[in-house]
XYZ file of C-alpha atoms in Angstrom:
515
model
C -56.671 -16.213 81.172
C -58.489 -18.436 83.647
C -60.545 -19.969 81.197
C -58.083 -20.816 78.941
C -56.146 -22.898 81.530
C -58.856 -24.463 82.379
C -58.814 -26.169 78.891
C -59.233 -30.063 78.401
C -55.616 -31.233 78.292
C -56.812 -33.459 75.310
C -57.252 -30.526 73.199
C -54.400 -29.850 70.494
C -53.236 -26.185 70.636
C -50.084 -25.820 67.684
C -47.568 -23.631 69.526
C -47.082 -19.926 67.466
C -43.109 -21.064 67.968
C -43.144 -23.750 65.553
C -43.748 -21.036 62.518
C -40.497 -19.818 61.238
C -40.062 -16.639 59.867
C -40.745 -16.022 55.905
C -37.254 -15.468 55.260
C -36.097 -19.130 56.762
C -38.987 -20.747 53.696
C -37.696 -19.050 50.921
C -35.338 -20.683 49.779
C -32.332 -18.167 47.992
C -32.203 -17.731 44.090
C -29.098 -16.483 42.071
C -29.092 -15.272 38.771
C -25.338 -15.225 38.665
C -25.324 -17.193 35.017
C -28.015 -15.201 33.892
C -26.916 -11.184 34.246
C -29.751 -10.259 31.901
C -32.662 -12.635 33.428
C -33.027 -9.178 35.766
C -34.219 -9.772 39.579
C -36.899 -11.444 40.136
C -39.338 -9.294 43.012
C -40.287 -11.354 45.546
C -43.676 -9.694 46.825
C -44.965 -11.061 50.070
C -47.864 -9.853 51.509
C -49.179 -9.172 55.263
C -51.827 -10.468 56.899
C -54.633 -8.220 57.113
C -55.240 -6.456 60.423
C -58.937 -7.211 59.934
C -61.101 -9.311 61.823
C -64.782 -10.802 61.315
C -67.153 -9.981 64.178
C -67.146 -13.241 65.477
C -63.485 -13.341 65.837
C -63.805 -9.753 67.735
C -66.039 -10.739 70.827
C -63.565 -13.989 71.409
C -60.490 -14.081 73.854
C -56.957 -12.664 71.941
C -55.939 -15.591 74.039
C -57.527 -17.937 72.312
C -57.189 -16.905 68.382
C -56.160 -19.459 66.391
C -51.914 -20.064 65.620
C -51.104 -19.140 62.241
C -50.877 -22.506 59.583
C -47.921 -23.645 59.696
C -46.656 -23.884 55.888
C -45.989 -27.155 54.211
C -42.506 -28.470 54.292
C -40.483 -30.032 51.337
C -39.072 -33.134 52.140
C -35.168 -32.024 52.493
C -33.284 -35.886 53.215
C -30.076 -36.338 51.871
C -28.935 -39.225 49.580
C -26.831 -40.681 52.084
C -28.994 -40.922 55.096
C -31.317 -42.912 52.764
C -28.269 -45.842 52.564
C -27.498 -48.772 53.884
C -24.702 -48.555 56.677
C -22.861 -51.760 54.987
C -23.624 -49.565 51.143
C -22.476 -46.253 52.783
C -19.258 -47.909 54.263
C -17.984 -49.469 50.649
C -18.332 -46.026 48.635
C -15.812 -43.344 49.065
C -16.192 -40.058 50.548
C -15.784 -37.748 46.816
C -18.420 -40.916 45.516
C -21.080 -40.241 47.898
C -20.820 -36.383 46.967
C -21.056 -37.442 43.477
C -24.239 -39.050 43.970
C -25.404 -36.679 46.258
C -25.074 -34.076 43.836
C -27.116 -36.021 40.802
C -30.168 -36.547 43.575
C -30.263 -32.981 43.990
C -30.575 -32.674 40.383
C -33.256 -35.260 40.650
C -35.207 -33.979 43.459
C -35.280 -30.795 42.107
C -36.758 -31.900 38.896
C -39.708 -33.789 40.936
C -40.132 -30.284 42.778
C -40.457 -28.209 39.938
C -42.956 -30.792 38.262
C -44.948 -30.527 41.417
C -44.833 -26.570 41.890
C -46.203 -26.503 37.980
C -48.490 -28.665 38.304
C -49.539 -27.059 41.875
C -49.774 -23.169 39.764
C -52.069 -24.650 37.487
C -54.474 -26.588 40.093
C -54.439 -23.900 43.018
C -54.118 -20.605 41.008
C -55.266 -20.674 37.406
C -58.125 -23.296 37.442
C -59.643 -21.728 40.497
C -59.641 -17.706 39.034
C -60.654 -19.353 35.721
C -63.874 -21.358 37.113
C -64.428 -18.531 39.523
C -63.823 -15.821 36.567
C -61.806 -13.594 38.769
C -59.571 -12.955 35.717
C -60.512 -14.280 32.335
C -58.976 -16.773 30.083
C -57.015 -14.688 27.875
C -55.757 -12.519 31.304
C -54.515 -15.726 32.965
C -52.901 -16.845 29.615
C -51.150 -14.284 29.332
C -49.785 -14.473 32.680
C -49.321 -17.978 32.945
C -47.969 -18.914 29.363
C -47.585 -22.073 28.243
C -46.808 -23.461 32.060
C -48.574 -26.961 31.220
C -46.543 -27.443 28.023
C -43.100 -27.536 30.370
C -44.373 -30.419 32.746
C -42.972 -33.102 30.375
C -40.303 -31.712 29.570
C -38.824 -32.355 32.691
C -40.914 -35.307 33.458
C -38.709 -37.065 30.367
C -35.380 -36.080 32.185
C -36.800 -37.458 35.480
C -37.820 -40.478 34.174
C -34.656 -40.682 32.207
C -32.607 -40.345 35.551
C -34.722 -43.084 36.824
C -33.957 -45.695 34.199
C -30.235 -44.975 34.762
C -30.077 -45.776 38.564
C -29.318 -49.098 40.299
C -31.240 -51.017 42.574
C -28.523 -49.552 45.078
C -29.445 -46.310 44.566
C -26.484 -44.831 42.817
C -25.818 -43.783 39.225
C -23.431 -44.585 37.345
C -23.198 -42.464 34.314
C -25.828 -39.306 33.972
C -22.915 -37.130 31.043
C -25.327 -38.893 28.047
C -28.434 -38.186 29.529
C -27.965 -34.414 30.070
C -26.366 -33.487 26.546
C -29.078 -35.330 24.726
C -32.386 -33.592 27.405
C -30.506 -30.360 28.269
C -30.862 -28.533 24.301
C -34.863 -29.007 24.516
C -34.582 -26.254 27.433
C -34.729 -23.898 24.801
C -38.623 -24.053 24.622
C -37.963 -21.423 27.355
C -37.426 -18.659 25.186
C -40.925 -17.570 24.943
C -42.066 -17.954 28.571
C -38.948 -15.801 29.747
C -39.188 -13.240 27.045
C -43.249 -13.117 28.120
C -42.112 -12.707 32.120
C -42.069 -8.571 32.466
C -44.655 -8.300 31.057
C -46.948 -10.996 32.817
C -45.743 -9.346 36.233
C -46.938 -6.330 34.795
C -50.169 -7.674 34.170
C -50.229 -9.342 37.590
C -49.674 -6.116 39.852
C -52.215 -4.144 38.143
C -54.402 -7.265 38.533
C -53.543 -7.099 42.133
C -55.186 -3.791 41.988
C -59.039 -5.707 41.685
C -60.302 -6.194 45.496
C -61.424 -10.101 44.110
C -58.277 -11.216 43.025
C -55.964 -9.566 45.898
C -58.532 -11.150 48.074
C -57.924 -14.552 46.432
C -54.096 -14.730 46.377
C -54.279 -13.687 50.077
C -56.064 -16.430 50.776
C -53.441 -19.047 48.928
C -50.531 -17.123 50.508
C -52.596 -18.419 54.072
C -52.561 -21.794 52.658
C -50.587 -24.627 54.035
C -49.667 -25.505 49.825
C -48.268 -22.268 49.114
C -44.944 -23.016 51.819
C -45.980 -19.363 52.255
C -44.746 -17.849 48.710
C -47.259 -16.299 46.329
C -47.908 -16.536 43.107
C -45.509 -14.773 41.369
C -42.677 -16.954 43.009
C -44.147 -20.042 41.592
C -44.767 -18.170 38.101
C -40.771 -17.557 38.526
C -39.401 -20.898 39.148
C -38.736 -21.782 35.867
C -36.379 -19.864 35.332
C -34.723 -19.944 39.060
C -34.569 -23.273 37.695
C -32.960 -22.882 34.648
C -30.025 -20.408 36.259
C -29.472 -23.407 38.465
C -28.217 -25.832 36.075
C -24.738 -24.784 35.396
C -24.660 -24.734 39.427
C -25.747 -28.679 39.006
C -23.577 -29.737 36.618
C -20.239 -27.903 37.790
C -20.955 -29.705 41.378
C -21.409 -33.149 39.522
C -18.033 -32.176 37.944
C -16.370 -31.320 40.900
C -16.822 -34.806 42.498
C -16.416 -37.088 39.093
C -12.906 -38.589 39.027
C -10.878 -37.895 36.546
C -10.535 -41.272 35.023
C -14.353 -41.244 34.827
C -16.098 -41.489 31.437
C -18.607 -39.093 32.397
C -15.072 -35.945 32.584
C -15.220 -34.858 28.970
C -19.183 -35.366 28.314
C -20.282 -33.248 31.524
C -17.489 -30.553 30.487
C -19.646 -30.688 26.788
C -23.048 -30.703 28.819
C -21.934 -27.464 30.499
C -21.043 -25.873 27.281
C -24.477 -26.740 26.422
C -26.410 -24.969 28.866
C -24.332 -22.168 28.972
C -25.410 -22.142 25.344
C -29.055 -22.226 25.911
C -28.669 -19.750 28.571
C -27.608 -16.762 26.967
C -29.651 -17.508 23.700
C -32.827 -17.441 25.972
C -31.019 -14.131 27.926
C -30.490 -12.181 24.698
C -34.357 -13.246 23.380
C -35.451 -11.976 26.672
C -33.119 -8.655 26.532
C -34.867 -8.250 23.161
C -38.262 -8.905 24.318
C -37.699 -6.047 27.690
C -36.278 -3.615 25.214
C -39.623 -4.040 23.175
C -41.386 -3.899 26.186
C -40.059 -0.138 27.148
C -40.431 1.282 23.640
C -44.243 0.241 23.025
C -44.921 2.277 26.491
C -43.228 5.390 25.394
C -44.862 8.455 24.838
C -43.931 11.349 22.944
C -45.152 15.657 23.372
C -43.551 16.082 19.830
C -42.860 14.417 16.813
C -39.254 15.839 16.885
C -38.520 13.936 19.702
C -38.793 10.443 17.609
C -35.698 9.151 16.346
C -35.437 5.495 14.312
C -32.693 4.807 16.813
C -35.457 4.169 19.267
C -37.714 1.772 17.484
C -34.761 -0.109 16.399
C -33.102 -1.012 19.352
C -32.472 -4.222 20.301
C -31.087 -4.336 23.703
C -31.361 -2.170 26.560
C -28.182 -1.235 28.575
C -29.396 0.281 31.229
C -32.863 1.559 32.944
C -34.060 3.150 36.564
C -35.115 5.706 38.543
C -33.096 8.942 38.551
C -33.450 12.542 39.826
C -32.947 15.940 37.925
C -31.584 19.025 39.120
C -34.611 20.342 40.928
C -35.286 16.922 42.420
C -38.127 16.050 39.792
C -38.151 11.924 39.336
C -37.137 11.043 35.853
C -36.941 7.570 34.250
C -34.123 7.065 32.240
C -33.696 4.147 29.384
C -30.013 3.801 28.159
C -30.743 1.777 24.806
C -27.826 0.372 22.734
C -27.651 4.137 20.504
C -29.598 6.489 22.399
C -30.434 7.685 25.754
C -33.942 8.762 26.618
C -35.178 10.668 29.256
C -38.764 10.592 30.830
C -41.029 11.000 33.069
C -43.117 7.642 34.576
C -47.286 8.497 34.470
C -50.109 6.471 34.356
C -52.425 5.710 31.964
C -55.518 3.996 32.650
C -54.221 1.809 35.501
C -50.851 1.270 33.219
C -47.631 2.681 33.591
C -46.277 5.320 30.581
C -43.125 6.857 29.627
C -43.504 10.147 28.719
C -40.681 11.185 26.978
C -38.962 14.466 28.525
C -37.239 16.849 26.072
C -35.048 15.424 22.986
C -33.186 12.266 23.289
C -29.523 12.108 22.913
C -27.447 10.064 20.727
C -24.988 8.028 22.038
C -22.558 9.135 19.103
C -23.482 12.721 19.901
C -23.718 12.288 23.909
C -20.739 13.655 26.158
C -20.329 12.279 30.183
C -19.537 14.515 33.086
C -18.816 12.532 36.228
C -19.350 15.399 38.800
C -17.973 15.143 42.493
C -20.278 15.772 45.429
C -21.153 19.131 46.248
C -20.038 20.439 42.724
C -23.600 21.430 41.861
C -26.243 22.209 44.538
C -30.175 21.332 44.481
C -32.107 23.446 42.351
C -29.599 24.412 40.609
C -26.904 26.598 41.868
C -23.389 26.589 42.088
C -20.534 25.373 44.322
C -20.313 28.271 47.450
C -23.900 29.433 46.711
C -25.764 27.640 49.711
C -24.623 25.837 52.969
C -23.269 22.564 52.717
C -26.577 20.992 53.479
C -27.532 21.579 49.938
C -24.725 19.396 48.255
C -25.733 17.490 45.980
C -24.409 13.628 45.922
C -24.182 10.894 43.616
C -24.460 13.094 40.084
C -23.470 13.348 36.657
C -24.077 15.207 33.836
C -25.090 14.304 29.943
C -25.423 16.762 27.366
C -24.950 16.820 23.741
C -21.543 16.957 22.042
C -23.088 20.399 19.745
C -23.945 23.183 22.226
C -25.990 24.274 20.077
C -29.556 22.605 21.657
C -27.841 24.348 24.873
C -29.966 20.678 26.196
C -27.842 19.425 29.826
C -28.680 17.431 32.253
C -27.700 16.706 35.707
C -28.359 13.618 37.224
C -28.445 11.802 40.839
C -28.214 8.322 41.584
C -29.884 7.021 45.065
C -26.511 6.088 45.556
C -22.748 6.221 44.865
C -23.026 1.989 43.971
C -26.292 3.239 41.184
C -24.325 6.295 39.935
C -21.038 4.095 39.263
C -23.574 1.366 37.586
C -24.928 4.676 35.017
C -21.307 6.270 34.990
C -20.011 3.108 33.570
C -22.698 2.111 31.273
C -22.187 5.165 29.377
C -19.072 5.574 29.045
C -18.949 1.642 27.660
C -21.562 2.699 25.313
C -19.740 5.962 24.130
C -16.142 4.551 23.940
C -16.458 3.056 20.281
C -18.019 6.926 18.897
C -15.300 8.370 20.830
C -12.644 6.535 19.771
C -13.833 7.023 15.907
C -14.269 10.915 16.413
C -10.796 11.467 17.883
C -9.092 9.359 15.246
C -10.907 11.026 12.470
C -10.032 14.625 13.933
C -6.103 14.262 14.151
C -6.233 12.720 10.904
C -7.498 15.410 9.572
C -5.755 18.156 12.292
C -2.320 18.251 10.215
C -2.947 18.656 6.757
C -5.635 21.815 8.103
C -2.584 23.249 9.997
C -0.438 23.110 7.006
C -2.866 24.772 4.980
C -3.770 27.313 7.809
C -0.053 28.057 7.827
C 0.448 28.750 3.891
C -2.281 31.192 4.083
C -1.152 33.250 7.175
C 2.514 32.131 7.960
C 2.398 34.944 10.936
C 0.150 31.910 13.009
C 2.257 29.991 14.473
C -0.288 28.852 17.209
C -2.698 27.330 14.792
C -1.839 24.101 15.180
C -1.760 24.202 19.273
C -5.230 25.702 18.865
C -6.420 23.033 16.817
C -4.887 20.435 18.797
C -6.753 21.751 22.007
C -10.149 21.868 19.936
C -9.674 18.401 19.320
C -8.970 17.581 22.599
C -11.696 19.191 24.110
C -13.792 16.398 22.743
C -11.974 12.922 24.257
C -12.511 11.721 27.906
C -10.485 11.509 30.501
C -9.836 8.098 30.189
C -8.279 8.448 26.444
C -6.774 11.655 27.453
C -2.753 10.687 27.709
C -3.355 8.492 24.784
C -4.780 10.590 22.470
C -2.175 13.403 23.653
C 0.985 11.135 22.669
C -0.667 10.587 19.293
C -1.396 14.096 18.590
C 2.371 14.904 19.208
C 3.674 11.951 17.514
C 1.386 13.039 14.157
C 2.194 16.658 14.584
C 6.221 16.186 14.461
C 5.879 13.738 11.454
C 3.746 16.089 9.766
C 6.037 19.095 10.785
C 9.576 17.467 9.656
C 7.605 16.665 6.023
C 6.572 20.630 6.282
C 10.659 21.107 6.563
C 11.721 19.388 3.133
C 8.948 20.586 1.442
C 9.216 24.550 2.434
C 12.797 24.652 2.005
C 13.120 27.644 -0.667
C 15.322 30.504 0.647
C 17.312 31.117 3.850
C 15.630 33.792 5.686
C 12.518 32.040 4.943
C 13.774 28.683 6.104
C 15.389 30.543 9.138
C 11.295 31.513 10.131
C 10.290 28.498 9.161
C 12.281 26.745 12.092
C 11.680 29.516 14.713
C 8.306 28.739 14.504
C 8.419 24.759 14.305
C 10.587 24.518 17.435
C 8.311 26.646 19.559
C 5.582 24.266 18.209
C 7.729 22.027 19.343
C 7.979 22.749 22.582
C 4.070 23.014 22.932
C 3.762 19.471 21.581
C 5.999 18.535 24.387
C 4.373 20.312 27.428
C-alpha cells in the first residue's frame, strides 16, 4: 500500500523469505539400530488463524514476519583449520577427525537441548502450575539426571585433543563412557506412556496454549516439546552410526582398529538390552488398558506376555475398526474406546491362541464387504488387503476376516503370524504322523476291507499344515507310510491268499502315497 512505501528506509522489516519451511529444521532421525524403539511422532502444530483486535484494524501489509527460528551452529572441523595444518593431514585423516567432532558437537547439543527442556518447558508449567509436579515427572523422567552423563564424555573428549585441534586416540574413551548409557533403560521404557500423558494433556486449553507459544519461540528451532522429550534416544540410535564412521576412516595400522570394533560391540549391547526393557515395558503398557465383557475371555497367556509382536489398526468384515495386539502366545482382538479422556481396549469376542490359531492369506476380491461371497456384488465391492484367523477347533465356529490399509500393512500382519505360528505348527504336524502309522495299522487289523484308511488319515493330517510346510510335510508322510507299510509286510505274512490281499492293497496305497 501507499503507506507502507512510504516507510522510513531506516526501519528493519525481516523478509517472510528468509523462513524455511519446517521440514528443512528438522533435522532426520533413524531408528535403523533400534527396530523396537517404535517411531517416534513428530507433532507440529499450526499457527492459529486467530487474531487479537488490535491486530484486526491494522494493514495485512504490515503484520509482522514470522520469527525466524534459531539456528545451530553447523561449521565443519576443517574450515575451522589452519591452511598450513589442513595442507599436512591427509584426506581419510581429516574425515577421521571430522567424524569424532561430530560426535563431540553432538554431545554439546544434546546437553544444551536438556538443559533447554528443563528451563523453557518444565520450570515454566511447574511455577505457572499448568500441570503439576507429579504430571510433569512423569513426563519428563529423570531428564536432569542424564546431563552429566554426557557432560563426563564431553569433557573426556576435551582432555584428549591437541592444541591443534585433532585427536589422536578416542577407542579408550568410548569403551570405558559408552556402558553407563544403560541408565537409559528407564526413561525409554517410561516414553509411551509419557506421550500418552502429553496428548491428553494437550487436550487442557492452558497447556496447548503454552506449548504454542514455545513452538513460536525463536529457542524451540521450531520443534515442540515432544521432539526435545525424544532426543535421547534419537541420540542413542545414533551411536553405532558414530562409531562405524570413525571406523571407516581409522587406518588400519591404527591402535584405535580393534578397540573401536570392541566399542561397537558395546553399544550394540546396550542397545538392544534397553530395546527389549522397552518392548517389555509397551507390552505392559497394552495389557493394563485392556478391558474385558466376560471373564471367559481372560487367559494367563495375556498377563504374562512379555513382548508384543505386533499391534494397529485393522478393519472387520463389515468395516467396523478393530485394534488388534499380536502378543508373543495370543492374539487379541478389540475395539479402541475412551474412558475418561483415556484410551481403552475393549476386548472383542475370545482371544485366540497362537498354538490353536490357523492363517488364511485371502486374495483380493475373494470376500466382499459385509460379508458376501466372490460373484455376489459388482466388483466395486472387492475387498483388498485381507486375511483371515480363526481357531484350529471349529468348534467356537469364531473367524475373522481382516483388512490392512494396505497390501505393505497386510504383508507386515501376514508375516508376523505366520513367524509366530511356525514353531506350534511344526510340533503339531510332527506329533500327528508320528502317531498316523501305528493308528492305520491298527485301523487295518480291525477292518482289513479299508484300504483307504491310511490316505484318509494322511489328508486329515494335512489339512492342518500351511502352505509353506506343505511339500515337506507331504515327502515325510510318504517316506513314514512306506517304512511303516514294508514292516506291516514281514509281520502279516501268515498264509498265501491272505498275503496275496495284503499286497493288493499296499500297492494301491502305494500309488496314493506317490500322487
Amino acid at each position: 500500500s501507499l503507506l507502507y512505501l512510504q516507510e522510513p528506509s531506516n526501519k528493519r522489516v525481516r523478509p517472510l523469505a528468509r523462513v524455511t519451511s519446517l521440514a528443512n529444521l528438522i533435522s532426520p532421525v533413524r531408528n535403523g539400530a533400534v527396530r523396537r524403539f517404535g517411531q517416534t511422532i513428530q507433532s507440529f502444530a499450526l499457527r492459529s488463524d486467530s487474531k487479537s483486535p488490535g491486530c484486526a484494524q491494522k494493514s495485512c501489509s504490515r503484520s509482522a514476519a514470522p520469527t525466524p527460528p534459531k539456528r545451530r551452529n553447523s561449521v565443519l572441523w576443517s574450515e575451522m583449520l589452519d591452511v598450513n595444518m589442513k595442507e599436512s593431514l591427509s584426506t581419510k585423516e581429516i574425515k577421521r577427525q571430522e567424524a569424532i567432532y561430530e560426535m563431540s558437537r553432538g554431545e554439546q547439543d544434546l546437553i544444551e537441548d536438556l538443559k533447554l527442556a528443563r528451563k523453557a518447558y518444565h520450570d515454566p508449567m511447574l511455577k505457572l502450575s499448568i500441570m503439576s509436579e507429579e504430571e510433569l515427572t512423569h513426563i519428563f523422567g529423570d531428564l536432569d539426571s542424564y546431563i552429566p552423563l554426557h557432560e563426563d564424555l564431553l569433557a573426556s573428549l576435551g582432555e584428549a585433543t591437541k592444541p591443534d585441534g585433532t585427536v589422536e586416540q578416542i577407542g579408550p574413551i568410548l569403551v570405558k563412557w559408552l556402558p553407563r548409557l544403560h541408565a537409559y533403560k528407564g526413561y525409554c521404557s517410561n516414553q509411551l506412556a509419557a506421550k500418552a500423558l502429553l496428548d491428553q494433556k494437550k487436550q487442557d486449553r492452558r497447556v496447548q496454549d503454552f506449548l504454542q507459544r514455545c513452538l513460536e519461540s525463536p529457542f524451540s528451532r521450531k520443534l515442540d516439546l515432544w521432539s526435545f522429550l525424544d532426543i535421547p534416544r534419537s541420540r542413542l540410535v545414533k551411536y553405532p552410526l558414530l562409531l562405524k564412521e570413525i571406523l571407516r576412516h581409522t587406518p588400519k595400522d591404527h591402535p584405535d582398529i580393534q578397540i573401536l570394533e570392541e566399542a561397537i560391540s558395546i553399544i550394540q549391547g546396550v542397545l538392544s538390552d534397553i530395546n527389549l526393557k522397552k518392548g517389555e515395558s509397551e507390552c505392559q503398557y497394552y495389557i493394563d488398558k485392556l478391558e474385558y465383557l466376560d471373564e471367559k475371555q481372560k487367559d494367563p497367556r495375556i498377563e504374562g506376555s512379555k513382548a508384543l509382536l505386533c499391534h494397529g489398526e485393522l478393519k472387520n468384515k463389515n468395516g467396523h475398526k478393530l485394534y488388534v495386539f499380536l502378543f508373543q502366545d495370543i492374539l487379541v482382538l478389540t475395539r479402541p474406546v475412551t474412558r475418561n479422556e483415556r484410551q481403552a481396549y475393549q476386548v472383542y469376542r475370545q482371544p485366540i491362541p497362537v498354538q490353536e490359531l490357523l492363517l488364511e492369506d485371502l486374495q483380493d476380491g475373494d470376500v466382499k464387504m459385509g460379508g458376501s461371497f466372490r460373484g455376489a456384488f459388482g466388483n466395486s465391492d472387492k475387498a483388498k488387503n485381507i486375511f483371515r484367523v480363526r481357531f484350529q477347533d471349529p468348534s467356537p465356529g469364531q473367524s475373522h476376516t481382516l483388512q490392512a490399509n494396505d497390501v505393505f500393512h497386510k504383508q507386515q500382519w501376514v508375516n508376523c503370524i505366520r513367524t509366530a505360528i511356525a514353531p506350534f505348527q511344526r510340533t503339531a504336524a510332527a506329533a500327528k504322523l508320528k502317531e498316523l502309522p501305528e493308528l492305520s495299522e491298527e485301523a487295518e487289523e480291525n477292518n482289513p476291507s479299508a484300504p483307504n484308511i491310511k490316505a484318509q488319515k494322511r489328508q486329515s493330517a494335512m489339512s492342518g499344515i500351511t502352505e509353506m510346510e506343505l511339500d515337506e510335510s507331504t515327502s515325510e508322510c510318504g517316506s513314514i507310510l512306506d517304512s511303516e507299510e514294508a514292516k506291516g509286510m514281514k509281520t502279516h505274512r501268515t498264509s498265501s491268499g491272505h498275503r496275496k490281499t495284503r499286497e493288493k492293497q499296499l500297492s494301491g496305497k502305494r500309488k496314493e502315497t506317490l500322487v
